[in-house]
Amino acid sequence: MRQRAPFEHCELCHRAIPLTFHHLIPRKMHRRPRFKKTHTRDELNQGIWVCQACHRGIHKLFDEMTLARDFNTLDKLLADPAVQKHIAWVGKQRRG
């Protein structure tokens, strides 16, 4: 059974809609030696709860390696201008 989101709002756009779990280091990267050596299992499984639109947007903006290497925290994602632009766009969309 899938864990229920501990948050009621998307951690990026703050909309109150159904959420999905985004691994900050994509699961595809977990088996790579570079990440296995430098991160614990708990660190590899850390993530954020985001709405579907934000989740799709993150993966459209960046490939898995870039996400794992450069955007592996919520603060790093929020600081990026492209992510900020996407969040602003998502915030204007219908919530249904």
PDB file of N, CA and C in Angstrom:
ATOM      1  N   MET A   1       0.836  -1.183   0.000  1.00  0.00           N
ATOM      2  CA  MET A   1       0.000   0.000   0.000  1.00  0.00           C
ATOM      3  C   MET A   1       0.880   1.245   0.000  1.00  0.00           C
ATOM      4  N   ARG A   2       0.551   2.188  -0.807  1.00  0.00           N
ATOM      5  CA  ARG A   2       1.322   3.420  -0.963  1.00  0.00           C
ATOM      6  C   ARG A   2       1.128   4.342   0.237  1.00  0.00           C
ATOM      7  N   GLN A   3       2.212   4.929   0.699  1.00  0.00           N
ATOM      8  CA  GLN A   3       2.139   5.842   1.842  1.00  0.00           C
ATOM      9  C   GLN A   3       1.349   7.089   1.465  1.00  0.00           C
ATOM     10  N   ARG A   4       0.538   7.540   2.392  1.00  0.00           N
ATOM     11  CA  ARG A   4      -0.248   8.747   2.164  1.00  0.00           C
ATOM     12  C   ARG A   4       0.626   9.976   2.410  1.00  0.00           C
ATOM     13  N   ALA A   5       0.403  10.991   1.638  1.00  0.00           N
ATOM     14  CA  ALA A   5       1.186  12.226   1.749  1.00  0.00           C
ATOM     15  C   ALA A   5       0.993  12.861   3.121  1.00  0.00           C
ATOM     16  N   PRO A   6       2.108  13.182   3.800  1.00  0.00           N
ATOM     17  CA  PRO A   6       1.984  13.841   5.104  1.00  0.00           C
ATOM     18  C   PRO A   6       1.625  15.319   4.972  1.00  0.00           C
ATOM     19  N   PHE A   7       1.666  15.817   3.758  1.00  0.00           N
ATOM     20  CA  PHE A   7       1.364  17.223   3.501  1.00  0.00           C
ATOM     21  C   PHE A   7       0.008  17.322   2.816  1.00  0.00           C
ATOM     22  N   GLU A   8      -0.653  18.428   3.025  1.00  0.00           N
ATOM     23  CA  GLU A   8      -1.931  18.658   2.365  1.00  0.00           C
ATOM     24  C   GLU A   8      -1.771  19.531   1.131  1.00  0.00           C
ATOM     25  N   HIS A   9      -0.615  20.180   1.011  1.00  0.00           N
ATOM     26  CA  HIS A   9      -0.362  21.096  -0.093  1.00  0.00           C
ATOM     27  C   HIS A   9       0.926  20.705  -0.808  1.00  0.00           C
ATOM     28  N   CYS A  10       0.970  20.956  -2.101  1.00  0.00           N
ATOM     29  CA  CYS A  10       2.172  20.723  -2.891  1.00  0.00           C
ATOM     30  C   CYS A  10       3.315  21.544  -2.287  1.00  0.00           C
ATOM     31  N   GLU A  11       4.473  20.917  -2.134  1.00  0.00           N
ATOM     32  CA  GLU A  11       5.613  21.602  -1.529  1.00  0.00           C
ATOM     33  C   GLU A  11       6.238  22.640  -2.462  1.00  0.00           C
ATOM     34  N   LEU A  12       5.825  22.647  -3.722  1.00  0.00           N
ATOM     35  CA  LEU A  12       6.325  23.662  -4.655  1.00  0.00           C
ATOM     36  C   LEU A  12       5.307  24.777  -4.868  1.00  0.00           C
ATOM     37  N   CYS A  13       4.130  24.437  -5.374  1.00  0.00           N
ATOM     38  CA  CYS A  13       3.150  25.482  -5.722  1.00  0.00           C
ATOM     39  C   CYS A  13       2.153  25.770  -4.598  1.00  0.00           C
ATOM     40  N   HIS A  14       2.123  24.934  -3.570  1.00  0.00           N
ATOM     41  CA  HIS A  14       1.264  25.094  -2.390  1.00  0.00           C
ATOM     42  C   HIS A  14      -0.228  24.936  -2.670  1.00  0.00           C
ATOM     43  N   ARG A  15      -0.578  24.316  -3.804  1.00  0.00           N
ATOM     44  CA  ARG A  15      -1.991  24.057  -4.075  1.00  0.00           C
ATOM     45  C   ARG A  15      -2.444  22.839  -3.278  1.00  0.00           C
ATOM     46  N   ALA A  16      -3.675  22.861  -2.832  1.00  0.00           N
ATOM     47  CA  ALA A  16      -4.238  21.746  -2.069  1.00  0.00           C
ATOM     48  C   ALA A  16      -4.959  20.795  -3.018  1.00  0.00           C
ATOM     49  N   ILE A  17      -4.191  19.913  -3.664  1.00  0.00           N
ATOM     50  CA  ILE A  17      -4.740  18.914  -4.577  1.00  0.00           C
ATOM     51  C   ILE A  17      -3.985  17.610  -4.338  1.00  0.00           C
ATOM     52  N   PRO A  18      -4.420  16.492  -4.926  1.00  0.00           N
ATOM     53  CA  PRO A  18      -3.732  15.219  -4.702  1.00  0.00           C
ATOM     54  C   PRO A  18      -2.232  15.319  -5.022  1.00  0.00           C
ATOM     55  N   LEU A  19      -1.439  14.634  -4.198  1.00  0.00           N
ATOM     56  CA  LEU A  19       0.015  14.738  -4.309  1.00  0.00           C
ATOM     57  C   LEU A  19       0.669  13.431  -4.719  1.00  0.00           C
ATOM     58  N   THR A  20       1.851  13.539  -5.310  1.00  0.00           N
ATOM     59  CA  THR A  20       2.684  12.390  -5.645  1.00  0.00           C
ATOM     60  C   THR A  20       4.045  12.593  -4.998  1.00  0.00           C
ATOM     61  N   PHE A  21       4.771  11.501  -4.820  1.00  0.00           N
ATOM     62  CA  PHE A  21       6.083  11.564  -4.174  1.00  0.00           C
ATOM     63  C   PHE A  21       7.173  11.702  -5.236  1.00  0.00           C
ATOM     64  N   HIS A  22       8.007  12.716  -5.095  1.00  0.00           N
ATOM     65  CA  HIS A  22       9.133  12.937  -6.004  1.00  0.00           C
ATOM     66  C   HIS A  22      10.419  12.637  -5.259  1.00  0.00           C
ATOM     67  N   HIS A  23      11.171  11.614  -5.704  1.00  0.00           N
ATOM     68  CA  HIS A  23      12.478  11.319  -5.123  1.00  0.00           C
ATOM     69  C   HIS A  23      13.440  12.431  -5.525  1.00  0.00           C
ATOM     70  N   LEU A  24      14.104  13.038  -4.556  1.00  0.00           N
ATOM     71  CA  LEU A  24      15.048  14.117  -4.863  1.00  0.00           C
ATOM     72  C   LEU A  24      16.247  13.592  -5.637  1.00  0.00           C
ATOM     73  N   ILE A  25      16.647  12.362  -5.383  1.00  0.00           N
ATOM     74  CA  ILE A  25      17.621  11.661  -6.221  1.00  0.00           C
ATOM     75  C   ILE A  25      16.813  10.576  -6.919  1.00  0.00           C
ATOM     76  N   PRO A  26      16.560  10.734  -8.214  1.00  0.00           N
ATOM     77  CA  PRO A  26      15.694   9.789  -8.929  1.00  0.00           C
ATOM     78  C   PRO A  26      16.118   8.334  -8.721  1.00  0.00           C
ATOM     79  N   ARG A  27      15.137   7.454  -8.610  1.00  0.00           N
ATOM     80  CA  ARG A  27      15.394   6.038  -8.341  1.00  0.00           C
ATOM     81  C   ARG A  27      16.310   5.409  -9.379  1.00  0.00           C
ATOM     82  N   LYS A  28      16.251   5.892 -10.577  1.00  0.00           N
ATOM     83  CA  LYS A  28      17.106   5.369 -11.646  1.00  0.00           C
ATOM     84  C   LYS A  28      18.595   5.553 -11.310  1.00  0.00           C
ATOM     85  N   MET A  29      18.906   6.571 -10.504  1.00  0.00           N
ATOM     86  CA  MET A  29      20.291   6.871 -10.138  1.00  0.00           C
ATOM     87  C   MET A  29      20.765   6.089  -8.910  1.00  0.00           C
ATOM     88  N   HIS A  30      19.855   5.474  -8.176  1.00  0.00           N
ATOM     89  CA  HIS A  30      20.211   4.804  -6.924  1.00  0.00           C
ATOM     90  C   HIS A  30      21.216   3.678  -7.108  1.00  0.00           C
ATOM     91  N   ARG A  31      21.182   3.006  -8.226  1.00  0.00           N
ATOM     92  CA  ARG A  31      22.085   1.872  -8.434  1.00  0.00           C
ATOM     93  C   ARG A  31      23.456   2.276  -8.980  1.00  0.00           C
ATOM     94  N   ARG A  32      23.616   3.519  -9.335  1.00  0.00           N
ATOM     95  CA  ARG A  32      24.903   3.977  -9.859  1.00  0.00           C
ATOM     96  C   ARG A  32      25.932   4.067  -8.737  1.00  0.00           C
ATOM     97  N   PRO A  33      27.155   3.574  -8.986  1.00  0.00           N
ATOM     98  CA  PRO A  33      28.193   3.564  -7.944  1.00  0.00           C
ATOM     99  C   PRO A  33      28.436   4.935  -7.313  1.00  0.00           C
ATOM    100  N   ARG A  34      28.419   5.977  -8.117  1.00  0.00           N
ATOM    101  CA  ARG A  34      28.661   7.328  -7.597  1.00  0.00           C
ATOM    102  C   ARG A  34      27.702   7.676  -6.461  1.00  0.00           C
ATOM    103  N   PHE A  35      26.441   7.353  -6.633  1.00  0.00           N
ATOM    104  CA  PHE A  35      25.437   7.694  -5.641  1.00  0.00           C
ATOM    105  C   PHE A  35      25.394   6.686  -4.499  1.00  0.00           C
ATOM    106  N   LYS A  36      25.675   5.407  -4.799  1.00  0.00           N
ATOM    107  CA  LYS A  36      25.718   4.385  -3.752  1.00  0.00           C
ATOM    108  C   LYS A  36      26.840   4.677  -2.748  1.00  0.00           C
ATOM    109  N   LYS A  37      27.958   5.185  -3.254  1.00  0.00           N
ATOM    110  CA  LYS A  37      29.115   5.465  -2.391  1.00  0.00           C
ATOM    111  C   LYS A  37      28.940   6.730  -1.566  1.00  0.00           C
ATOM    112  N   THR A  38      28.239   7.710  -2.093  1.00  0.00           N
ATOM    113  CA  THR A  38      28.182   9.015  -1.437  1.00  0.00           C
ATOM    114  C   THR A  38      26.895   9.279  -0.654  1.00  0.00           C
ATOM    115  N   HIS A  39      25.910   8.370  -0.741  1.00  0.00           N
ATOM    116  CA  HIS A  39      24.632   8.589  -0.057  1.00  0.00           C
ATOM    117  C   HIS A  39      24.190   7.319   0.665  1.00  0.00           C
ATOM    118  N   THR A  40      23.562   7.503   1.806  1.00  0.00           N
ATOM    119  CA  THR A  40      22.970   6.378   2.513  1.00  0.00           C
ATOM    120  C   THR A  40      21.651   6.006   1.841  1.00  0.00           C
ATOM    121  N   ARG A  41      21.120   4.856   2.220  1.00  0.00           N
ATOM    122  CA  ARG A  41      19.832   4.441   1.669  1.00  0.00           C
ATOM    123  C   ARG A  41      18.740   5.452   2.014  1.00  0.00           C
ATOM    124  N   ASP A  42      18.773   5.968   3.250  1.00  0.00           N
ATOM    125  CA  ASP A  42      17.786   6.979   3.654  1.00  0.00           C
ATOM    126  C   ASP A  42      17.908   8.252   2.820  1.00  0.00           C
ATOM    127  N   GLU A  43      19.137   8.682   2.543  1.00  0.00           N
ATOM    128  CA  GLU A  43      19.345   9.879   1.726  1.00  0.00           C
ATOM    129  C   GLU A  43      18.837   9.654   0.306  1.00  0.00           C
ATOM    130  N   LEU A  44      19.075   8.466  -0.238  1.00  0.00           N
ATOM    131  CA  LEU A  44      18.606   8.160  -1.588  1.00  0.00           C
ATOM    132  C   LEU A  44      17.084   8.159  -1.674  1.00  0.00           C
ATOM    133  N   ASN A  45      16.425   7.814  -0.579  1.00  0.00           N
ATOM    134  CA  ASN A  45      14.961   7.717  -0.586  1.00  0.00           C
ATOM    135  C   ASN A  45      14.260   8.980  -0.122  1.00  0.00           C
ATOM    136  N   GLN A  46      14.992  10.040   0.129  1.00  0.00           N
ATOM    137  CA  GLN A  46      14.356  11.299   0.519  1.00  0.00           C
ATOM    138  C   GLN A  46      13.617  11.895  -0.673  1.00  0.00           C
ATOM    139  N   GLY A  47      12.541  12.594  -0.362  1.00  0.00           N
ATOM    140  CA  GLY A  47      11.765  13.190  -1.438  1.00  0.00           C
ATOM    141  C   GLY A  47      10.828  14.254  -0.917  1.00  0.00           C
ATOM    142  N   ILE A  48      10.034  14.763  -1.828  1.00  0.00           N
ATOM    143  CA  ILE A  48       9.058  15.799  -1.514  1.00  0.00           C
ATOM    144  C   ILE A  48       7.708  15.387  -2.094  1.00  0.00           C
ATOM    145  N   TRP A  49       6.647  15.929  -1.517  1.00  0.00           N
ATOM    146  CA  TRP A  49       5.293  15.671  -2.000  1.00  0.00           C
ATOM    147  C   TRP A  49       4.865  16.843  -2.869  1.00  0.00           C
ATOM    148  N   VAL A  50       4.573  16.543  -4.128  1.00  0.00           N
ATOM    149  CA  VAL A  50       4.214  17.583  -5.093  1.00  0.00           C
ATOM    150  C   VAL A  50       2.980  17.159  -5.882  1.00  0.00           C
ATOM    151  N   CYS A  51       2.319  18.145  -6.458  1.00  0.00           N
ATOM    152  CA  CYS A  51       1.161  17.850  -7.307  1.00  0.00           C
ATOM    153  C   CYS A  51       1.656  17.265  -8.630  1.00  0.00           C
ATOM    154  N   GLN A  52       0.746  16.676  -9.358  1.00  0.00           N
ATOM    155  CA  GLN A  52       1.080  16.049 -10.641  1.00  0.00           C
ATOM    156  C   GLN A  52       1.711  17.053 -11.618  1.00  0.00           C
ATOM    157  N   ALA A  53       1.170  18.265 -11.675  1.00  0.00           N
ATOM    158  CA  ALA A  53       1.684  19.269 -12.612  1.00  0.00           C
ATOM    159  C   ALA A  53       3.128  19.656 -12.274  1.00  0.00           C
ATOM    160  N   CYS A  54       3.418  19.845 -11.003  1.00  0.00           N
ATOM    161  CA  CYS A  54       4.787  20.188 -10.598  1.00  0.00           C
ATOM    162  C   CYS A  54       5.732  19.013 -10.837  1.00  0.00           C
ATOM    163  N   HIS A  55       5.256  17.790 -10.563  1.00  0.00           N
ATOM    164  CA  HIS A  55       6.089  16.603 -10.764  1.00  0.00           C
ATOM    165  C   HIS A  55       6.462  16.458 -12.247  1.00  0.00           C
ATOM    166  N   ARG A  56       5.469  16.595 -13.111  1.00  0.00           N
ATOM    167  CA  ARG A  56       5.746  16.524 -14.553  1.00  0.00           C
ATOM    168  C   ARG A  56       6.696  17.639 -14.970  1.00  0.00           C
ATOM    169  N   GLY A  57       6.476  18.834 -14.440  1.00  0.00           N
ATOM    170  CA  GLY A  57       7.318  19.975 -14.788  1.00  0.00           C
ATOM    171  C   GLY A  57       8.775  19.771 -14.407  1.00  0.00           C
ATOM    172  N   ILE A  58       9.018  19.236 -13.218  1.00  0.00           N
ATOM    173  CA  ILE A  58      10.390  18.968 -12.772  1.00  0.00           C
ATOM    174  C   ILE A  58      11.086  18.048 -13.768  1.00  0.00           C
ATOM    175  N   HIS A  59      10.396  16.980 -14.154  1.00  0.00           N
ATOM    176  CA  HIS A  59      11.014  15.992 -15.043  1.00  0.00           C
ATOM    177  C   HIS A  59      11.112  16.472 -16.496  1.00  0.00           C
ATOM    178  N   LYS A  60      10.306  17.452 -16.876  1.00  0.00           N
ATOM    179  CA  LYS A  60      10.455  18.040 -18.210  1.00  0.00           C
ATOM    180  C   LYS A  60      11.644  19.001 -18.250  1.00  0.00           C
ATOM    181  N   LEU A  61      11.886  19.668 -17.123  1.00  0.00           N
ATOM    182  CA  LEU A  61      12.971  20.649 -17.072  1.00  0.00           C
ATOM    183  C   LEU A  61      14.356  20.009 -16.991  1.00  0.00           C
ATOM    184  N   PHE A  62      14.463  18.892 -16.282  1.00  0.00           N
ATOM    185  CA  PHE A  62      15.783  18.314 -15.996  1.00  0.00           C
ATOM    186  C   PHE A  62      15.790  16.812 -16.203  1.00  0.00           C
ATOM    187  N   ASP A  63      16.930  16.292 -16.687  1.00  0.00           N
ATOM    188  CA  ASP A  63      17.083  14.844 -16.780  1.00  0.00           C
ATOM    189  C   ASP A  63      17.438  14.290 -15.401  1.00  0.00           C
ATOM    190  N   GLU A  64      17.416  12.972 -15.265  1.00  0.00           N
ATOM    191  CA  GLU A  64      17.634  12.339 -13.961  1.00  0.00           C
ATOM    192  C   GLU A  64      18.996  12.662 -13.353  1.00  0.00           C
ATOM    193  N   MET A  65      20.039  12.653 -14.174  1.00  0.00           N
ATOM    194  CA  MET A  65      21.376  12.924 -13.643  1.00  0.00           C
ATOM    195  C   MET A  65      21.467  14.354 -13.104  1.00  0.00           C
ATOM    196  N   THR A  66      20.898  15.303 -13.827  1.00  0.00           N
ATOM    197  CA  THR A  66      20.912  16.701 -13.379  1.00  0.00           C
ATOM    198  C   THR A  66      20.132  16.849 -12.078  1.00  0.00           C
ATOM    199  N   LEU A  67      18.986  16.193 -11.986  1.00  0.00           N
ATOM    200  CA  LEU A  67      18.212  16.239 -10.749  1.00  0.00           C
ATOM    201  C   LEU A  67      19.018  15.665  -9.588  1.00  0.00           C
ATOM    202  N   ALA A  68      19.638  14.511  -9.809  1.00  0.00           N
ATOM    203  CA  ALA A  68      20.390  13.845  -8.745  1.00  0.00           C
ATOM    204  C   ALA A  68      21.604  14.651  -8.311  1.00  0.00           C
ATOM    205  N   ARG A  69      22.275  15.252  -9.253  1.00  0.00           N
ATOM    206  CA  ARG A  69      23.525  15.963  -8.974  1.00  0.00           C
ATOM    207  C   ARG A  69      23.292  17.392  -8.490  1.00  0.00           C
ATOM    208  N   ASP A  70      22.372  18.114  -9.137  1.00  0.00           N
ATOM    209  CA  ASP A  70      22.253  19.557  -8.904  1.00  0.00           C
ATOM    210  C   ASP A  70      20.980  20.006  -8.181  1.00  0.00           C
ATOM    211  N   PHE A  71      19.952  19.175  -8.183  1.00  0.00           N
ATOM    212  CA  PHE A  71      18.666  19.589  -7.614  1.00  0.00           C
ATOM    213  C   PHE A  71      18.139  18.549  -6.628  1.00  0.00           C
ATOM    214  N   ASN A  72      19.001  18.118  -5.712  1.00  0.00           N
ATOM    215  CA  ASN A  72      18.646  17.041  -4.792  1.00  0.00           C
ATOM    216  C   ASN A  72      18.130  17.528  -3.441  1.00  0.00           C
ATOM    217  N   THR A  73      17.701  18.782  -3.362  1.00  0.00           N
ATOM    218  CA  THR A  73      17.023  19.291  -2.169  1.00  0.00           C
ATOM    219  C   THR A  73      15.870  20.194  -2.607  1.00  0.00           C
ATOM    220  N   LEU A  74      14.918  20.369  -1.733  1.00  0.00           N
ATOM    221  CA  LEU A  74      13.802  21.269  -2.017  1.00  0.00           C
ATOM    222  C   LEU A  74      14.304  22.687  -2.228  1.00  0.00           C
ATOM    223  N   ASP A  75      15.244  23.125  -1.397  1.00  0.00           N
ATOM    224  CA  ASP A  75      15.780  24.488  -1.521  1.00  0.00           C
ATOM    225  C   ASP A  75      16.445  24.723  -2.876  1.00  0.00           C
ATOM    226  N   LYS A  76      17.178  23.739  -3.370  1.00  0.00           N
ATOM    227  CA  LYS A  76      17.831  23.888  -4.680  1.00  0.00           C
ATOM    228  C   LYS A  76      16.794  23.976  -5.794  1.00  0.00           C
ATOM    229  N   LEU A  77      15.737  23.174  -5.701  1.00  0.00           N
ATOM    230  CA  LEU A  77      14.665  23.253  -6.704  1.00  0.00           C
ATOM    231  C   LEU A  77      13.995  24.621  -6.674  1.00  0.00           C
ATOM    232  N   LEU A  78      13.665  25.084  -5.472  1.00  0.00           N
ATOM    233  CA  LEU A  78      12.974  26.369  -5.340  1.00  0.00           C
ATOM    234  C   LEU A  78      13.829  27.552  -5.779  1.00  0.00           C
ATOM    235  N   ALA A  79      15.148  27.428  -5.725  1.00  0.00           N
ATOM    236  CA  ALA A  79      16.046  28.525  -6.084  1.00  0.00           C
ATOM    237  C   ALA A  79      16.243  28.653  -7.597  1.00  0.00           C
ATOM    238  N   ASP A  80      15.875  27.639  -8.350  1.00  0.00           N
ATOM    239  CA  ASP A  80      16.118  27.659  -9.793  1.00  0.00           C
ATOM    240  C   ASP A  80      15.080  28.525 -10.511  1.00  0.00           C
ATOM    241  N   PRO A  81      15.530  29.442 -11.372  1.00  0.00           N
ATOM    242  CA  PRO A  81      14.603  30.329 -12.096  1.00  0.00           C
ATOM    243  C   PRO A  81      13.589  29.581 -12.975  1.00  0.00           C
ATOM    244  N   ALA A  82      14.006  28.499 -13.608  1.00  0.00           N
ATOM    245  CA  ALA A  82      13.076  27.744 -14.463  1.00  0.00           C
ATOM    246  C   ALA A  82      11.988  27.090 -13.621  1.00  0.00           C
ATOM    247  N   VAL A  83      12.346  26.583 -12.457  1.00  0.00           N
ATOM    248  CA  VAL A  83      11.352  25.986 -11.560  1.00  0.00           C
ATOM    249  C   VAL A  83      10.422  27.073 -11.026  1.00  0.00           C
ATOM    250  N   GLN A  84      10.964  28.216 -10.678  1.00  0.00           N
ATOM    251  CA  GLN A  84      10.138  29.334 -10.205  1.00  0.00           C
ATOM    252  C   GLN A  84       9.126  29.747 -11.271  1.00  0.00           C
ATOM    253  N   LYS A  85       9.562  29.797 -12.510  1.00  0.00           N
ATOM    254  CA  LYS A  85       8.663  30.153 -13.610  1.00  0.00           C
ATOM    255  C   LYS A  85       7.560  29.105 -13.763  1.00  0.00           C
ATOM    256  N   HIS A  86       7.938  27.838 -13.651  1.00  0.00           N
ATOM    257  CA  HIS A  86       6.945  26.764 -13.750  1.00  0.00           C
ATOM    258  C   HIS A  86       5.938  26.846 -12.598  1.00  0.00           C
ATOM    259  N   ILE A  87       6.428  27.079 -11.389  1.00  0.00           N
ATOM    260  CA  ILE A  87       5.548  27.189 -10.217  1.00  0.00           C
ATOM    261  C   ILE A  87       4.556  28.339 -10.401  1.00  0.00           C
ATOM    262  N   ALA A  88       5.038  29.457 -10.924  1.00  0.00           N
ATOM    263  CA  ALA A  88       4.159  30.607 -11.166  1.00  0.00           C
ATOM    264  C   ALA A  88       3.073  30.238 -12.182  1.00  0.00           C
ATOM    265  N   TRP A  89       3.453  29.503 -13.228  1.00  0.00           N
ATOM    266  CA  TRP A  89       2.488  29.072 -14.235  1.00  0.00           C
ATOM    267  C   TRP A  89       1.469  28.106 -13.634  1.00  0.00           C
ATOM    268  N   VAL A  90       1.950  27.121 -12.874  1.00  0.00           N
ATOM    269  CA  VAL A  90       1.062  26.129 -12.272  1.00  0.00           C
ATOM    270  C   VAL A  90       0.074  26.811 -11.324  1.00  0.00           C
ATOM    271  N   GLY A  91       0.525  27.802 -10.597  1.00  0.00           N
ATOM    272  CA  GLY A  91      -0.325  28.518  -9.651  1.00  0.00           C
ATOM    273  C   GLY A  91      -1.516  29.199 -10.297  1.00  0.00           C
ATOM    274  N   LYS A  92      -1.421  29.465 -11.592  1.00  0.00           N
ATOM    275  CA  LYS A  92      -2.509  30.129 -12.312  1.00  0.00           C
ATOM    276  C   LYS A  92      -3.489  29.127 -12.935  1.00  0.00           C
ATOM    277  N   GLN A  93      -3.171  27.829 -12.852  1.00  0.00           N
ATOM    278  CA  GLN A  93      -4.016  26.807 -13.474  1.00  0.00           C
ATOM    279  C   GLN A  93      -5.180  26.450 -12.557  1.00  0.00           C
ATOM    280  N   ARG A  94      -6.213  25.876 -13.187  1.00  0.00           N
ATOM    281  CA  ARG A  94      -7.353  25.395 -12.424  1.00  0.00           C
ATOM    282  C   ARG A  94      -6.928  24.318 -11.440  1.00  0.00           C
ATOM    283  N   ARG A  95      -7.547  24.255 -10.324  1.00  0.00           N
ATOM    284  CA  ARG A  95      -7.161  23.327  -9.272  1.00  0.00           C
ATOM    285  C   ARG A  95      -7.878  21.987  -9.363  1.00  0.00           C
ATOM    286  N   GLY A  96      -8.610  21.747 -10.368  1.00  0.00           N
ATOM    287  CA  GLY A  96      -9.372  20.513 -10.421  1.00  0.00           C
ATOM    288  C   GLY A  96      -8.756  19.511 -11.260  1.00  0.00           C
TER     289      GLY A  96
END
